[in-house]
Structures are given as C-alpha cells and as structure tokens.
Amino acid sequence: MNPAGAAAIALCGLSRDPAAGPVAWLILCLGLYVAIPLAAIPLVRHRLTGPDPGPERRFTDIYDPAPEARQLLLTAGVSIYGLSAGLLWALEAPAPYLWAATTFLCAATVVWGVNRLWKISIHTTGAGGAAGLLMISGAPGWPLAIGLPLTVAWARWVRGAHNAAQVVSGALLGALVAFGCQVLTR
C-alpha cells in the first residue's frame, strides 16, 4: 500500500490546480492507491507463501526479501501503479493527478528494471518522487517534504535493507522522475 503516495498525489493535485481538484478526484486517487493494493495483497501473499512457493520465494525477512521475492513484489507494485495511472488517464483526470500517477508508475518501473542488475531502494525512490512532486507543485508545507526521503533512507539503512548508495540513488531517481514526468504530462 502506498498511502503516502496517495497523499502526495492529492496534495499535488490540489496545490497545482485547486479548481481541478474536486472531491471526486481526491476520493478516486485515494481509493486507487489504497483499495487496489489492499485487493492485491492476498494474491501476492499466496504467491509468496502458498502451498509450495519454492525456497527462492519464501520470505526470510519482510524488510529485505530474497531477490526473487523482491522482484515479485516490485512486479505487483508496477502492475498496481499501472492500473491506477491507466484509469486516471482513461478518465481524463486533471493534469496534476496524471503527473503524480505517471511519476509513481515510471519510478516503480525503473526500479523494477534496475533491480534485475542492482538493488535500489523502492522506498526511497517513492519518497524522493513524493518530495519532488510536492516541491515542484509548491504544495503547502513543501519544505517539510525534504525530510521524507532522508527519514526513509535512514530507516532502510539502519534496518540493514540497503546501503548508502542504494538509498541515495533511489531518492535522486524519484526526484528526477518527478521532474521528467512533469514535462511529459503538460
């Protein structure tokens, strides 16, 4: 689930174009980024813990799963972001919502690809993307967003799930994707 992503999408949409942010779009975004992942959890859980998931897919550490389990989780995340962004595009959501949804989809897709060769933090990528969205959109309180990737990076590093290069590159990747997607969705 990405309630932080849903909040970033809502804040970005409301601050970029308050007239384009009726409550219906806000509710839809929150629903997409919370309800769809909730529905997907049982499917992913079954794949990872079902009758015989295979030793390569068993969770030994939920915070730092084996590479195969991690790739499955990233695939589920990209699918969820793709479905959510696709629905927003199909429904012709206001541009700020499309920008935010496209940012999360593109960042997750890049992490999914990079993860095949090198482990990068999806958590700091999401935090960097959210911070980038909030800063570029000028959302109220956006300076506080700078602390988001720092806090997430610290938590992932202290937990031992990532090294410094993995969390720093993730945060920078997220912010760069947010900037690039802004240009794409204008």
PDB file of C-alpha atoms in Angstrom:
ATOM      1  CA  MET A   1       0.000   0.000   0.000  1.00  0.00           C
ATOM      2  CA  ASN A   2       1.134   3.500  -0.634  1.00  0.00           C
ATOM      3  CA  PRO A   3      -0.934   5.886   1.458  1.00  0.00           C
ATOM      4  CA  ALA A   4       1.972   8.352   1.307  1.00  0.00           C
ATOM      5  CA  GLY A   5       1.793   8.209  -2.483  1.00  0.00           C
ATOM      6  CA  ALA A   6      -1.948   8.792  -2.374  1.00  0.00           C
ATOM      7  CA  ALA A   7      -1.408  11.784  -0.109  1.00  0.00           C
ATOM      8  CA  ALA A   8       1.301  13.163  -2.411  1.00  0.00           C
ATOM      9  CA  ILE A   9      -0.993  12.780  -5.415  1.00  0.00           C
ATOM     10  CA  ALA A  10      -3.831  14.532  -3.590  1.00  0.00           C
ATOM     11  CA  LEU A  11      -1.636  17.410  -2.360  1.00  0.00           C
ATOM     12  CA  CYS A  12      -0.001  17.809  -5.745  1.00  0.00           C
ATOM     13  CA  GLY A  13      -3.376  17.911  -7.493  1.00  0.00           C
ATOM     14  CA  LEU A  14      -4.911  20.345  -5.061  1.00  0.00           C
ATOM     15  CA  SER A  15      -1.940  22.716  -4.938  1.00  0.00           C
ATOM     16  CA  ARG A  16      -1.197  22.786  -8.683  1.00  0.00           C
ATOM     17  CA  ASP A  17      -4.762  23.487  -9.744  1.00  0.00           C
ATOM     18  CA  PRO A  18      -7.276  23.949  -6.921  1.00  0.00           C
ATOM     19  CA  ALA A  19     -10.091  24.275  -9.454  1.00  0.00           C
ATOM     20  CA  ALA A  20      -9.160  20.879 -10.923  1.00  0.00           C
ATOM     21  CA  GLY A  21      -9.226  19.181  -7.560  1.00  0.00           C
ATOM     22  CA  PRO A  22     -12.852  18.436  -6.772  1.00  0.00           C
ATOM     23  CA  VAL A  23     -13.510  15.989  -4.002  1.00  0.00           C
ATOM     24  CA  ALA A  24     -14.410  13.259  -6.512  1.00  0.00           C
ATOM     25  CA  TRP A  25     -10.867  13.204  -7.963  1.00  0.00           C
ATOM     26  CA  LEU A  26      -9.380  13.247  -4.494  1.00  0.00           C
ATOM     27  CA  ILE A  27     -11.512  10.284  -3.401  1.00  0.00           C
ATOM     28  CA  LEU A  28     -10.738   8.402  -6.613  1.00  0.00           C
ATOM     29  CA  CYS A  29      -6.975   8.856  -6.163  1.00  0.00           C
ATOM     30  CA  LEU A  30      -7.087   7.789  -2.540  1.00  0.00           C
ATOM     31  CA  GLY A  31      -9.191   4.785  -3.497  1.00  0.00           C
ATOM     32  CA  LEU A  32      -6.908   3.731  -6.330  1.00  0.00           C
ATOM     33  CA  TYR A  33      -3.723   3.931  -4.306  1.00  0.00           C
ATOM     34  CA  VAL A  34      -5.139   2.246  -1.214  1.00  0.00           C
ATOM     35  CA  ALA A  35      -8.000  -0.043  -2.338  1.00  0.00           C
ATOM     36  CA  ILE A  36      -6.227  -1.659  -5.301  1.00  0.00           C
ATOM     37  CA  PRO A  37      -3.143  -2.583  -3.237  1.00  0.00           C
ATOM     38  CA  LEU A  38      -5.395  -3.946  -0.497  1.00  0.00           C
ATOM     39  CA  ALA A  39      -7.096  -6.182  -3.057  1.00  0.00           C
ATOM     40  CA  ALA A  40      -3.720  -7.330  -4.408  1.00  0.00           C
ATOM     41  CA  ILE A  41      -2.217  -8.291  -1.044  1.00  0.00           C
ATOM     42  CA  PRO A  42      -3.923 -11.718  -0.819  1.00  0.00           C
ATOM     43  CA  LEU A  43      -2.752 -12.617  -4.341  1.00  0.00           C
ATOM     44  CA  VAL A  44       0.854 -11.629  -3.685  1.00  0.00           C
ATOM     45  CA  ARG A  45       0.794 -13.293  -0.277  1.00  0.00           C
ATOM     46  CA  HIS A  46      -0.445 -16.537  -1.838  1.00  0.00           C
ATOM     47  CA  ARG A  47       2.359 -16.415  -4.426  1.00  0.00           C
ATOM     48  CA  LEU A  48       4.932 -15.959  -1.669  1.00  0.00           C
ATOM     49  CA  THR A  49       3.539 -18.275   0.985  1.00  0.00           C
ATOM     50  CA  GLY A  50       1.145 -20.593  -0.896  1.00  0.00           C
ATOM     51  CA  PRO A  51       1.233 -24.398  -0.795  1.00  0.00           C
ATOM     52  CA  ASP A  52       4.702 -24.560  -2.387  1.00  0.00           C
ATOM     53  CA  PRO A  53       6.140 -21.150  -3.260  1.00  0.00           C
ATOM     54  CA  GLY A  54       9.636 -22.594  -3.666  1.00  0.00           C
ATOM     55  CA  PRO A  55      12.611 -21.708  -1.470  1.00  0.00           C
ATOM     56  CA  GLU A  56      13.585 -18.754  -3.680  1.00  0.00           C
ATOM     57  CA  ARG A  57      10.285 -17.003  -2.983  1.00  0.00           C
ATOM     58  CA  ARG A  58       9.917 -17.622   0.736  1.00  0.00           C
ATOM     59  CA  PHE A  59      10.149 -14.588   2.934  1.00  0.00           C
ATOM     60  CA  THR A  60      13.021 -14.745   5.350  1.00  0.00           C
ATOM     61  CA  ASP A  61      12.822 -11.047   6.111  1.00  0.00           C
ATOM     62  CA  ILE A  62       9.849  -8.942   5.085  1.00  0.00           C
ATOM     63  CA  TYR A  63      12.039  -5.821   5.136  1.00  0.00           C
ATOM     64  CA  ASP A  64      14.725  -7.354   2.931  1.00  0.00           C
ATOM     65  CA  PRO A  65      13.238 -10.260   0.951  1.00  0.00           C
ATOM     66  CA  ALA A  66      15.186 -12.606  -1.302  1.00  0.00           C
ATOM     67  CA  PRO A  67      15.809 -11.208  -4.823  1.00  0.00           C
ATOM     68  CA  GLU A  68      13.098 -13.362  -6.427  1.00  0.00           C
ATOM     69  CA  ALA A  69      10.509 -12.368  -3.830  1.00  0.00           C
ATOM     70  CA  ARG A  70      11.575  -8.737  -4.173  1.00  0.00           C
ATOM     71  CA  GLN A  71      11.118  -8.899  -7.950  1.00  0.00           C
ATOM     72  CA  LEU A  72       7.623 -10.357  -7.480  1.00  0.00           C
ATOM     73  CA  LEU A  73       6.718  -7.558  -5.061  1.00  0.00           C
ATOM     74  CA  LEU A  74       8.059  -4.952  -7.496  1.00  0.00           C
ATOM     75  CA  THR A  75       6.095  -6.551 -10.344  1.00  0.00           C
ATOM     76  CA  ALA A  76       2.935  -6.326  -8.251  1.00  0.00           C
ATOM     77  CA  GLY A  77       3.719  -2.690  -7.436  1.00  0.00           C
ATOM     78  CA  VAL A  78       4.308  -1.737 -11.078  1.00  0.00           C
ATOM     79  CA  SER A  79       1.070  -3.507 -12.032  1.00  0.00           C
ATOM     80  CA  ILE A  80      -0.892  -1.646  -9.360  1.00  0.00           C
ATOM     81  CA  TYR A  81       0.627   1.713 -10.329  1.00  0.00           C
ATOM     82  CA  GLY A  82      -0.029   0.927 -13.997  1.00  0.00           C
ATOM     83  CA  LEU A  83      -3.667   0.076 -13.364  1.00  0.00           C
ATOM     84  CA  SER A  84      -4.165   3.181 -11.235  1.00  0.00           C
ATOM     85  CA  ALA A  85      -2.420   5.531 -13.675  1.00  0.00           C
ATOM     86  CA  GLY A  86      -4.203   3.926 -16.618  1.00  0.00           C
ATOM     87  CA  LEU A  87      -7.576   4.514 -15.001  1.00  0.00           C
ATOM     88  CA  LEU A  88      -6.733   8.151 -14.274  1.00  0.00           C
ATOM     89  CA  TRP A  89      -5.608   8.692 -17.878  1.00  0.00           C
ATOM     90  CA  ALA A  90      -8.699   6.897 -19.243  1.00  0.00           C
ATOM     91  CA  LEU A  91     -10.958   9.045 -17.071  1.00  0.00           C
ATOM     92  CA  GLU A  92      -9.104  12.175 -18.230  1.00  0.00           C
ATOM     93  CA  ALA A  93      -8.113  13.257 -14.742  1.00  0.00           C
ATOM     94  CA  PRO A  94      -6.747  16.779 -14.320  1.00  0.00           C
ATOM     95  CA  ALA A  95      -3.078  17.158 -15.328  1.00  0.00           C
ATOM     96  CA  PRO A  96      -1.636  17.345 -11.781  1.00  0.00           C
ATOM     97  CA  TYR A  97      -3.116  13.940 -10.912  1.00  0.00           C
ATOM     98  CA  LEU A  98      -1.807  12.474 -14.166  1.00  0.00           C
ATOM     99  CA  TRP A  99       1.641  13.902 -13.422  1.00  0.00           C
ATOM    100  CA  ALA A 100       1.749  12.360  -9.959  1.00  0.00           C
ATOM    101  CA  ALA A 101       0.372   8.986 -11.089  1.00  0.00           C
ATOM    102  CA  THR A 102       2.792   8.861 -14.027  1.00  0.00           C
ATOM    103  CA  THR A 103       5.688   9.714 -11.709  1.00  0.00           C
ATOM    104  CA  PHE A 104       4.934   6.776  -9.407  1.00  0.00           C
ATOM    105  CA  LEU A 105       4.441   4.392 -12.330  1.00  0.00           C
ATOM    106  CA  CYS A 106       7.649   5.437 -14.106  1.00  0.00           C
ATOM    107  CA  ALA A 107       9.752   5.397 -10.935  1.00  0.00           C
ATOM    108  CA  ALA A 108       8.488   1.937  -9.943  1.00  0.00           C
ATOM    109  CA  THR A 109       9.110   0.659 -13.473  1.00  0.00           C
ATOM    110  CA  VAL A 110      12.696   1.959 -13.453  1.00  0.00           C
ATOM    111  CA  VAL A 111      13.308   0.342 -10.045  1.00  0.00           C
ATOM    112  CA  TRP A 112      11.777  -2.911 -11.363  1.00  0.00           C
ATOM    113  CA  GLY A 113      14.287  -2.873 -14.248  1.00  0.00           C
ATOM    114  CA  VAL A 114      17.303  -1.763 -12.205  1.00  0.00           C
ATOM    115  CA  ASN A 115      16.515  -4.407  -9.564  1.00  0.00           C
ATOM    116  CA  ARG A 116      17.395  -7.126 -12.064  1.00  0.00           C
ATOM    117  CA  LEU A 117      21.009  -5.914 -12.028  1.00  0.00           C
ATOM    118  CA  TRP A 118      21.443  -3.943  -8.820  1.00  0.00           C
ATOM    119  CA  LYS A 119      19.386  -3.482  -5.690  1.00  0.00           C
ATOM    120  CA  ILE A 120      17.980   0.041  -5.358  1.00  0.00           C
ATOM    121  CA  SER A 121      15.546   1.208  -2.696  1.00  0.00           C
ATOM    122  CA  ILE A 122      11.949   1.430  -3.942  1.00  0.00           C
ATOM    123  CA  HIS A 123      11.077   3.077  -0.630  1.00  0.00           C
ATOM    124  CA  THR A 124      13.492   5.983  -1.049  1.00  0.00           C
ATOM    125  CA  THR A 125      12.586   6.205  -4.735  1.00  0.00           C
ATOM    126  CA  GLY A 126       8.947   6.689  -3.735  1.00  0.00           C
ATOM    127  CA  ALA A 127       9.910   9.168  -1.029  1.00  0.00           C
ATOM    128  CA  GLY A 128      12.149  11.094  -3.441  1.00  0.00           C
ATOM    129  CA  GLY A 129       9.372  11.125  -6.028  1.00  0.00           C
ATOM    130  CA  ALA A 130       6.808  12.314  -3.480  1.00  0.00           C
ATOM    131  CA  ALA A 131       9.179  15.025  -2.244  1.00  0.00           C
ATOM    132  CA  GLY A 132       9.859  16.088  -5.832  1.00  0.00           C
ATOM    133  CA  LEU A 133       6.139  16.253  -6.594  1.00  0.00           C
ATOM    134  CA  LEU A 134       5.426  18.322  -3.508  1.00  0.00           C
ATOM    135  CA  MET A 135       8.357  20.702  -4.038  1.00  0.00           C
ATOM    136  CA  ILE A 136       7.739  21.275  -7.751  1.00  0.00           C
ATOM    137  CA  SER A 137       3.990  21.718  -7.213  1.00  0.00           C
ATOM    138  CA  GLY A 138       4.554  24.198  -4.405  1.00  0.00           C
ATOM    139  CA  ALA A 139       2.219  22.279  -2.092  1.00  0.00           C
ATOM    140  CA  PRO A 140       1.635  23.883   1.304  1.00  0.00           C
ATOM    141  CA  GLY A 141       4.412  22.878   3.658  1.00  0.00           C
ATOM    142  CA  TRP A 142       6.566  21.562   0.809  1.00  0.00           C
ATOM    143  CA  PRO A 143       9.854  22.317   2.639  1.00  0.00           C
ATOM    144  CA  LEU A 144       8.897  19.564   5.076  1.00  0.00           C
ATOM    145  CA  ALA A 145       8.922  17.147   2.127  1.00  0.00           C
ATOM    146  CA  ILE A 146      12.725  17.347   2.061  1.00  0.00           C
ATOM    147  CA  GLY A 147      12.752  15.319   5.274  1.00  0.00           C
ATOM    148  CA  LEU A 148      10.719  12.497   3.722  1.00  0.00           C
ATOM    149  CA  PRO A 149      13.481  10.837   1.650  1.00  0.00           C
ATOM    150  CA  LEU A 150      16.009  11.491   4.413  1.00  0.00           C
ATOM    151  CA  THR A 151      13.841   9.757   7.001  1.00  0.00           C
ATOM    152  CA  VAL A 152      13.014   6.818   4.736  1.00  0.00           C
ATOM    153  CA  ALA A 153      16.668   6.429   3.696  1.00  0.00           C
ATOM    154  CA  TRP A 154      17.784   6.445   7.318  1.00  0.00           C
ATOM    155  CA  ALA A 155      15.177   3.795   8.244  1.00  0.00           C
ATOM    156  CA  ARG A 156      16.141   1.494   5.348  1.00  0.00           C
ATOM    157  CA  TRP A 157      19.856   1.928   6.063  1.00  0.00           C
ATOM    158  CA  VAL A 158      19.555   1.353   9.836  1.00  0.00           C
ATOM    159  CA  ARG A 159      17.406  -1.724   9.168  1.00  0.00           C
ATOM    160  CA  GLY A 160      20.209  -3.108   7.024  1.00  0.00           C
ATOM    161  CA  ALA A 161      17.942  -3.486   3.999  1.00  0.00           C
ATOM    162  CA  HIS A 162      20.066  -1.126   1.864  1.00  0.00           C
ATOM    163  CA  ASN A 163      23.448   0.539   1.794  1.00  0.00           C
ATOM    164  CA  ALA A 164      24.045   4.277   1.404  1.00  0.00           C
ATOM    165  CA  ALA A 165      24.430   4.120  -2.392  1.00  0.00           C
ATOM    166  CA  GLN A 166      21.113   2.286  -2.771  1.00  0.00           C
ATOM    167  CA  VAL A 167      19.103   4.768  -0.701  1.00  0.00           C
ATOM    168  CA  VAL A 168      20.757   7.899  -2.120  1.00  0.00           C
ATOM    169  CA  SER A 169      20.353   6.722  -5.717  1.00  0.00           C
ATOM    170  CA  GLY A 170      16.730   5.801  -5.009  1.00  0.00           C
ATOM    171  CA  ALA A 171      15.885   9.240  -3.608  1.00  0.00           C
ATOM    172  CA  LEU A 172      17.603  11.023  -6.508  1.00  0.00           C
ATOM    173  CA  LEU A 173      15.922   8.751  -9.042  1.00  0.00           C
ATOM    174  CA  GLY A 174      12.483   9.517  -7.599  1.00  0.00           C
ATOM    175  CA  ALA A 175      13.047  13.278  -7.701  1.00  0.00           C
ATOM    176  CA  LEU A 176      14.410  13.150 -11.267  1.00  0.00           C
ATOM    177  CA  VAL A 177      11.469  11.062 -12.453  1.00  0.00           C
ATOM    178  CA  ALA A 178       9.050  13.556 -10.850  1.00  0.00           C
ATOM    179  CA  PHE A 179      10.707  16.376 -12.789  1.00  0.00           C
ATOM    180  CA  GLY A 180      10.763  14.404 -16.052  1.00  0.00           C
ATOM    181  CA  CYS A 181       7.144  13.338 -15.759  1.00  0.00           C
ATOM    182  CA  GLN A 182       6.060  16.929 -15.145  1.00  0.00           C
ATOM    183  CA  VAL A 183       7.389  17.800 -18.588  1.00  0.00           C
ATOM    184  CA  LEU A 184       5.758  14.686 -20.068  1.00  0.00           C
ATOM    185  CA  THR A 185       2.257  15.403 -18.719  1.00  0.00           C
ATOM    186  CA  ARG A 186       1.977  19.127 -19.503  1.00  0.00           C
TER     187      ARG A 186
END
